[in-house]
Amino acid sequence: MSKKVILIAVGLALLLHLPLAADWDPADGHKMHFPQLPNETGWAVNATQPLVLADDWQCSETGFVRDVHFWGAWKGGIEGQMVQLFLSIHSDIPAEQSPTGFSMPGATLWEADVLQFTTVRPVDTPALEGWYDPATGEVIAQDHQAYYQYNVLLPEDLWFVQEEGTIYWLNISAIVVDPQGTVWGWKSSLDHWNDDAVWAMWGTLNWQEMYEPSVPIINDFGITILPGGVFANGGGSGAYGQGWYYYPDTDWWNIWFYDHPYREDRFKVIHIEYDVFMAEPGLPSFLELAVNWSTAIWSLLGNPEPDPRVPPLPGVDESAYIGRQTLYLGPVEPGHYIFDWTIPDYNPEWVSIDVRGENFDIPFGMISHECIGQQSLDLSFVITGGPFEPDTCDFYKLPYLDYAPQGMPDFDQKQINWVDNNQHWSHDGPAALANCIWWFDSKFETAPVDPRPFGSGVVNDNYPLVGAYGPWDDHDTANVQPFINDLAMNYLNTNPGGLGGTHPGDLQTGFRAYLAAHGMQPDYSDTFYVDPSFDLIRDQVLQSQDVILYLSFYEDLGSHWNYIGSHYVTVAGVCTQNELRQLCVSDPFLDALEGEPPAGAAHGGTVHNDANNISGPHNQIQHDPYLCAPVVPPGAMVPVEEVNYPAPALLGHFQGMNAGADWFPYGGGILRTVIDLAYVICPAGCDCIPGDADGSGSISIGDAVYIINYIFGGGPAPMPYAICSGDANCDCTVSISDAVYIVNFIFGGGPQPCDCPTWLSICGAPLRN
């Protein structure tokens, strides 16, 4: 399960059905194969619990799903009160991989419980629509008239990330106040894509394929042609456009009725009845009446686009686009006539009545056309959203060429059977620590070189914090698994006795032992902060420290909280605006920006061994964002930081994980995720060189040029620290005076730029790298 949320109403307009900007119109665009618009003469398919319906779409542009729009109606036109609507997004199980033989929804990627809609727009239509219950087989051909467009606009922190070309499923199920008297249905679509929609009963989710009910479409028609072949009047129920059309090349009058989408695996049964009389008794009369249909060529070549659907109107090649069978030919003999005709090879989109002659009056006629076979039924909805936008963390750990190109790495713990004896993924501590060590090793590499292409055999390693575990570079993708293995097995005491992950004390002693083994213990210090505030975490990150968070899961029992287990993540970025308490993390278990949980749904665990790939989207600096909020536990005096982490999706793996012996099994109550500990790793000393704006490691005229270009030419900010690295004169700003200060130092015998401890004492932390 992923991002289960409750969406609540935003105003009185919901209840009054007032049109708002949230309503969807075709000009608003879409982010799916094409909008599946409602079939105004189609079906409202029962989607009231215990039924749940689902239909698939293909993402047309990588980015956020911000809004979901769909159409529905009430059985019999009796509008009820919807208490709740369940929406969810799922992965796709293609037909060739499905045990059912048809495609259907897979793993849950996102879900929401909608209490009221952003807007509900009534749709004015003169047509009568059908009702269909796939569970009972109930079919009511002309059941109701009114239907509605429902619009769900998601808040930003609940946007779902979809990837171009990927197929997803949208599931909908409604709870109503009086399910015996009022029942709600999801409307069918005129437009069809890919496989059929599916239905299931809530809870079991034994998916069944859905087809259009085999119910004939019945249309009326009538026409009067005077002596001399003059058209007098005519019309028909449900007819296309103006009704009767004249084809001058063949002298036919034709009235078209939409049937069903063109299908080669269906066939058409047509029944026609009509009464006929002479328009002017005693004068010569003649009638030729035929049944027409659009050919396969028309649907495939003549009018292949999904919208708009039009019949072959006058001016087209009738021999290519219109099939015709004469049913009556001769003088008008008043009476009642009945004809039946079958089109055996396919189901055409359009059928029609064709007449020509003179002096006849058909005051009433009826054509019934039924698609025989399993006709695809799709549902009406539109997925919308904008392009992929950055998350709201505005400060990230810096990227480095050799090799942390997107800042903090995002190594995955779900690799090569890194599980405990309960088969639970257990290596989040080693993976979170590996992120930090790898980042520092990249930052302090003295002669950085991009190690790609990986596996080339070229080795460049001048900083000993991470070494190569084989014949490859220390930052090769092949080095990640043995590196994390080494931390877990030889330093961190992961899974003591075969169970339980890594205790925080073992994380600290293990890191110190690792530093000692690499001769680097004097180069780093480390500190645990208990119940750290968001401000403390943010300031540590801004000072270029690495921070590992120990997220703990608690069951809120009112009078007290029961501790369930914990999980390690590495902080990759923070929001520097006080009003938004947000952290962005490298999570060894989830890739939230890639659509998880469920864990592992986005891709295999080895993908992020290339440090260029982090959660969302790859090759861009965006890490999973989570909000913090202060909460005071029962009996406590000070608040702790609660995180909106999707804990329910994780408890199967993290009960008792990283916890030692004192934990409780989850009892089904309210879950809270709290930052119990922050493990902060600091490089020894101060690593800023004030005035070294170009990051070369020394002061030169190039730094003065760099600062001038930054101030006047729109060049990049000083690096690695935007202020400290460019502030040669320790006035806590970067300005033209710093460039002048450097020039005087180099050429005029002026004072040297200040050192880092002096800068910190004057300007204060953080360095803001």
PDB file of N, CA, C and O in Angstrom, residues 7 17 21 27 55 60 85 120 133 135 143 166 203 256 259 295 306 495 520 524 586 631 633 661 671 678:
ATOM      1  N   LEU A   7      -8.981  12.729   1.395  1.00  0.00           N
ATOM      2  CA  LEU A   7      -9.176  14.045   0.803  1.00  0.00           C
ATOM      3  C   LEU A   7     -10.522  14.588   1.253  1.00  0.00           C
ATOM      4  O   LEU A   7     -11.548  13.927   1.143  1.00  0.00           O
ATOM      5  N   HIS A  17     -22.774  22.094  -6.478  1.00  0.00           N
ATOM      6  CA  HIS A  17     -22.401  21.734  -7.846  1.00  0.00           C
ATOM      7  C   HIS A  17     -22.059  22.961  -8.681  1.00  0.00           C
ATOM      8  O   HIS A  17     -22.348  23.029  -9.872  1.00  0.00           O
ATOM      9  N   ALA A  21     -12.791  26.171 -11.421  1.00  0.00           N
ATOM     10  CA  ALA A  21     -11.660  25.936 -12.321  1.00  0.00           C
ATOM     11  C   ALA A  21     -11.212  24.491 -12.304  1.00  0.00           C
ATOM     12  O   ALA A  21     -10.482  24.047 -13.174  1.00  0.00           O
ATOM     13  N   ALA A  27      -9.671  21.266 -23.544  1.00  0.00           N
ATOM     14  CA  ALA A  27      -8.564  22.201 -23.733  1.00  0.00           C
ATOM     15  C   ALA A  27      -7.562  22.153 -22.582  1.00  0.00           C
ATOM     16  O   ALA A  27      -6.440  22.643 -22.718  1.00  0.00           O
ATOM     17  N   ASP A  55      -9.826   0.391 -14.712  1.00  0.00           N
ATOM     18  CA  ASP A  55      -9.481   0.506 -16.133  1.00  0.00           C
ATOM     19  C   ASP A  55      -8.051   1.002 -16.237  1.00  0.00           C
ATOM     20  O   ASP A  55      -7.533   1.659 -15.324  1.00  0.00           O
ATOM     21  N   SER A  60       1.535   9.321 -20.922  1.00  0.00           N
ATOM     22  CA  SER A  60       2.033   9.967 -22.134  1.00  0.00           C
ATOM     23  C   SER A  60       3.158  10.954 -21.856  1.00  0.00           C
ATOM     24  O   SER A  60       3.782  11.451 -22.784  1.00  0.00           O
ATOM     25  N   LEU A  85     -15.372   7.674  -1.375  1.00  0.00           N
ATOM     26  CA  LEU A  85     -14.985   7.078  -2.651  1.00  0.00           C
ATOM     27  C   LEU A  85     -13.528   6.643  -2.528  1.00  0.00           C
ATOM     28  O   LEU A  85     -12.673   7.431  -2.142  1.00  0.00           O
ATOM     29  N   VAL A 120     -18.065  18.835  -8.553  1.00  0.00           N
ATOM     30  CA  VAL A 120     -18.921  17.880  -9.240  1.00  0.00           C
ATOM     31  C   VAL A 120     -19.726  18.682 -10.259  1.00  0.00           C
ATOM     32  O   VAL A 120     -20.476  19.583  -9.895  1.00  0.00           O
ATOM     33  N   ASP A 133     -24.982  -3.889 -14.019  1.00  0.00           N
ATOM     34  CA  ASP A 133     -24.339  -4.440 -12.832  1.00  0.00           C
ATOM     35  C   ASP A 133     -23.627  -5.727 -13.240  1.00  0.00           C
ATOM     36  O   ASP A 133     -24.261  -6.748 -13.481  1.00  0.00           O
ATOM     37  N   ALA A 135     -21.888  -7.781 -11.574  1.00  0.00           N
ATOM     38  CA  ALA A 135     -21.923  -8.861 -10.594  1.00  0.00           C
ATOM     39  C   ALA A 135     -23.207  -9.669 -10.685  1.00  0.00           C
ATOM     40  O   ALA A 135     -23.197 -10.896 -10.571  1.00  0.00           O
ATOM     41  N   ASP A 143     -32.266   3.739 -18.433  1.00  0.00           N
ATOM     42  CA  ASP A 143     -32.422   3.786 -16.981  1.00  0.00           C
ATOM     43  C   ASP A 143     -32.431   5.186 -16.407  1.00  0.00           C
ATOM     44  O   ASP A 143     -33.143   5.476 -15.465  1.00  0.00           O
ATOM     45  N   THR A 166       4.564   3.828 -19.427  1.00  0.00           N
ATOM     46  CA  THR A 166       4.156   2.820 -18.445  1.00  0.00           C
ATOM     47  C   THR A 166       2.637   2.737 -18.369  1.00  0.00           C
ATOM     48  O   THR A 166       1.943   3.750 -18.442  1.00  0.00           O
ATOM     49  N   GLY A 203     -12.305  -6.718  -1.290  1.00  0.00           N
ATOM     50  CA  GLY A 203     -11.718  -7.680  -0.359  1.00  0.00           C
ATOM     51  C   GLY A 203     -11.061  -8.832  -1.085  1.00  0.00           C
ATOM     52  O   GLY A 203      -9.856  -9.053  -0.951  1.00  0.00           O
ATOM     53  N   TRP A 256     -27.974   7.875 -40.301  1.00  0.00           N
ATOM     54  CA  TRP A 256     -26.968   7.043 -39.647  1.00  0.00           C
ATOM     55  C   TRP A 256     -27.211   6.958 -38.134  1.00  0.00           C
ATOM     56  O   TRP A 256     -27.586   7.933 -37.494  1.00  0.00           O
ATOM     57  N   ASP A 259     -23.325   2.562 -33.695  1.00  0.00           N
ATOM     58  CA  ASP A 259     -23.560   1.213 -33.206  1.00  0.00           C
ATOM     59  C   ASP A 259     -22.624   0.920 -32.027  1.00  0.00           C
ATOM     60  O   ASP A 259     -22.923   1.215 -30.894  1.00  0.00           O
ATOM     61  N   THR A 295     -17.991   0.364 -43.540  1.00  0.00           N
ATOM     62  CA  THR A 295     -17.103  -0.768 -43.799  1.00  0.00           C
ATOM     63  C   THR A 295     -15.909  -0.749 -42.846  1.00  0.00           C
ATOM     64  O   THR A 295     -15.640   0.243 -42.153  1.00  0.00           O
ATOM     65  N   PRO A 306      -9.824   8.505 -32.594  1.00  0.00           N
ATOM     66  CA  PRO A 306     -10.864   8.224 -31.602  1.00  0.00           C
ATOM     67  C   PRO A 306     -11.899   9.326 -31.455  1.00  0.00           C
ATOM     68  O   PRO A 306     -13.002   9.078 -30.985  1.00  0.00           O
ATOM     69  N   ASN A 495      22.365  -8.048  12.079  1.00  0.00           N
ATOM     70  CA  ASN A 495      21.671  -9.313  12.344  1.00  0.00           C
ATOM     71  C   ASN A 495      22.390 -10.160  13.394  1.00  0.00           C
ATOM     72  O   ASN A 495      22.759 -11.315  13.148  1.00  0.00           O
ATOM     73  N   MET A 520      41.820   6.450   9.287  1.00  0.00           N
ATOM     74  CA  MET A 520      41.202   7.761   9.140  1.00  0.00           C
ATOM     75  C   MET A 520      40.407   8.178  10.372  1.00  0.00           C
ATOM     76  O   MET A 520      39.594   9.105  10.301  1.00  0.00           O
ATOM     77  N   TYR A 524      37.490  12.215  11.203  1.00  0.00           N
ATOM     78  CA  TYR A 524      36.038  12.348  11.333  1.00  0.00           C
ATOM     79  C   TYR A 524      35.639  12.240  12.794  1.00  0.00           C
ATOM     80  O   TYR A 524      36.293  11.559  13.594  1.00  0.00           O
ATOM     81  N   SER A 586      17.640   9.832   1.202  1.00  0.00           N
ATOM     82  CA  SER A 586      17.965   8.607   0.480  1.00  0.00           C
ATOM     83  C   SER A 586      17.494   7.458   1.358  1.00  0.00           C
ATOM     84  O   SER A 586      17.997   7.265   2.463  1.00  0.00           O
ATOM     85  N   VAL A 631       5.255  16.722  17.746  1.00  0.00           N
ATOM     86  CA  VAL A 631       4.176  16.076  18.480  1.00  0.00           C
ATOM     87  C   VAL A 631       4.722  15.676  19.855  1.00  0.00           C
ATOM     88  O   VAL A 631       5.885  15.274  19.973  1.00  0.00           O
ATOM     89  N   PRO A 633       4.605  13.106  22.825  1.00  0.00           N
ATOM     90  CA  PRO A 633       4.110  11.780  23.207  1.00  0.00           C
ATOM     91  C   PRO A 633       3.480  11.809  24.597  1.00  0.00           C
ATOM     92  O   PRO A 633       3.758  12.717  25.402  1.00  0.00           O
ATOM     93  N   ALA A 661      15.913  -5.933  21.783  1.00  0.00           N
ATOM     94  CA  ALA A 661      14.922  -6.869  22.314  1.00  0.00           C
ATOM     95  C   ALA A 661      13.618  -6.204  22.722  1.00  0.00           C
ATOM     96  O   ALA A 661      12.582  -6.870  22.821  1.00  0.00           O
ATOM     97  N   LEU A 671      -0.595   4.466  13.748  1.00  0.00           N
ATOM     98  CA  LEU A 671       0.861   4.396  13.646  1.00  0.00           C
ATOM     99  C   LEU A 671       1.463   5.800  13.626  1.00  0.00           C
ATOM    100  O   LEU A 671       0.921   6.711  13.002  1.00  0.00           O
ATOM    101  N   ALA A 678      19.361  11.145  15.543  1.00  0.00           N
ATOM    102  CA  ALA A 678      20.086  11.637  14.372  1.00  0.00           C
ATOM    103  C   ALA A 678      21.560  11.333  14.599  1.00  0.00           C
ATOM    104  O   ALA A 678      22.148  11.760  15.606  1.00  0.00           O
TER     105      ALA A 678
END
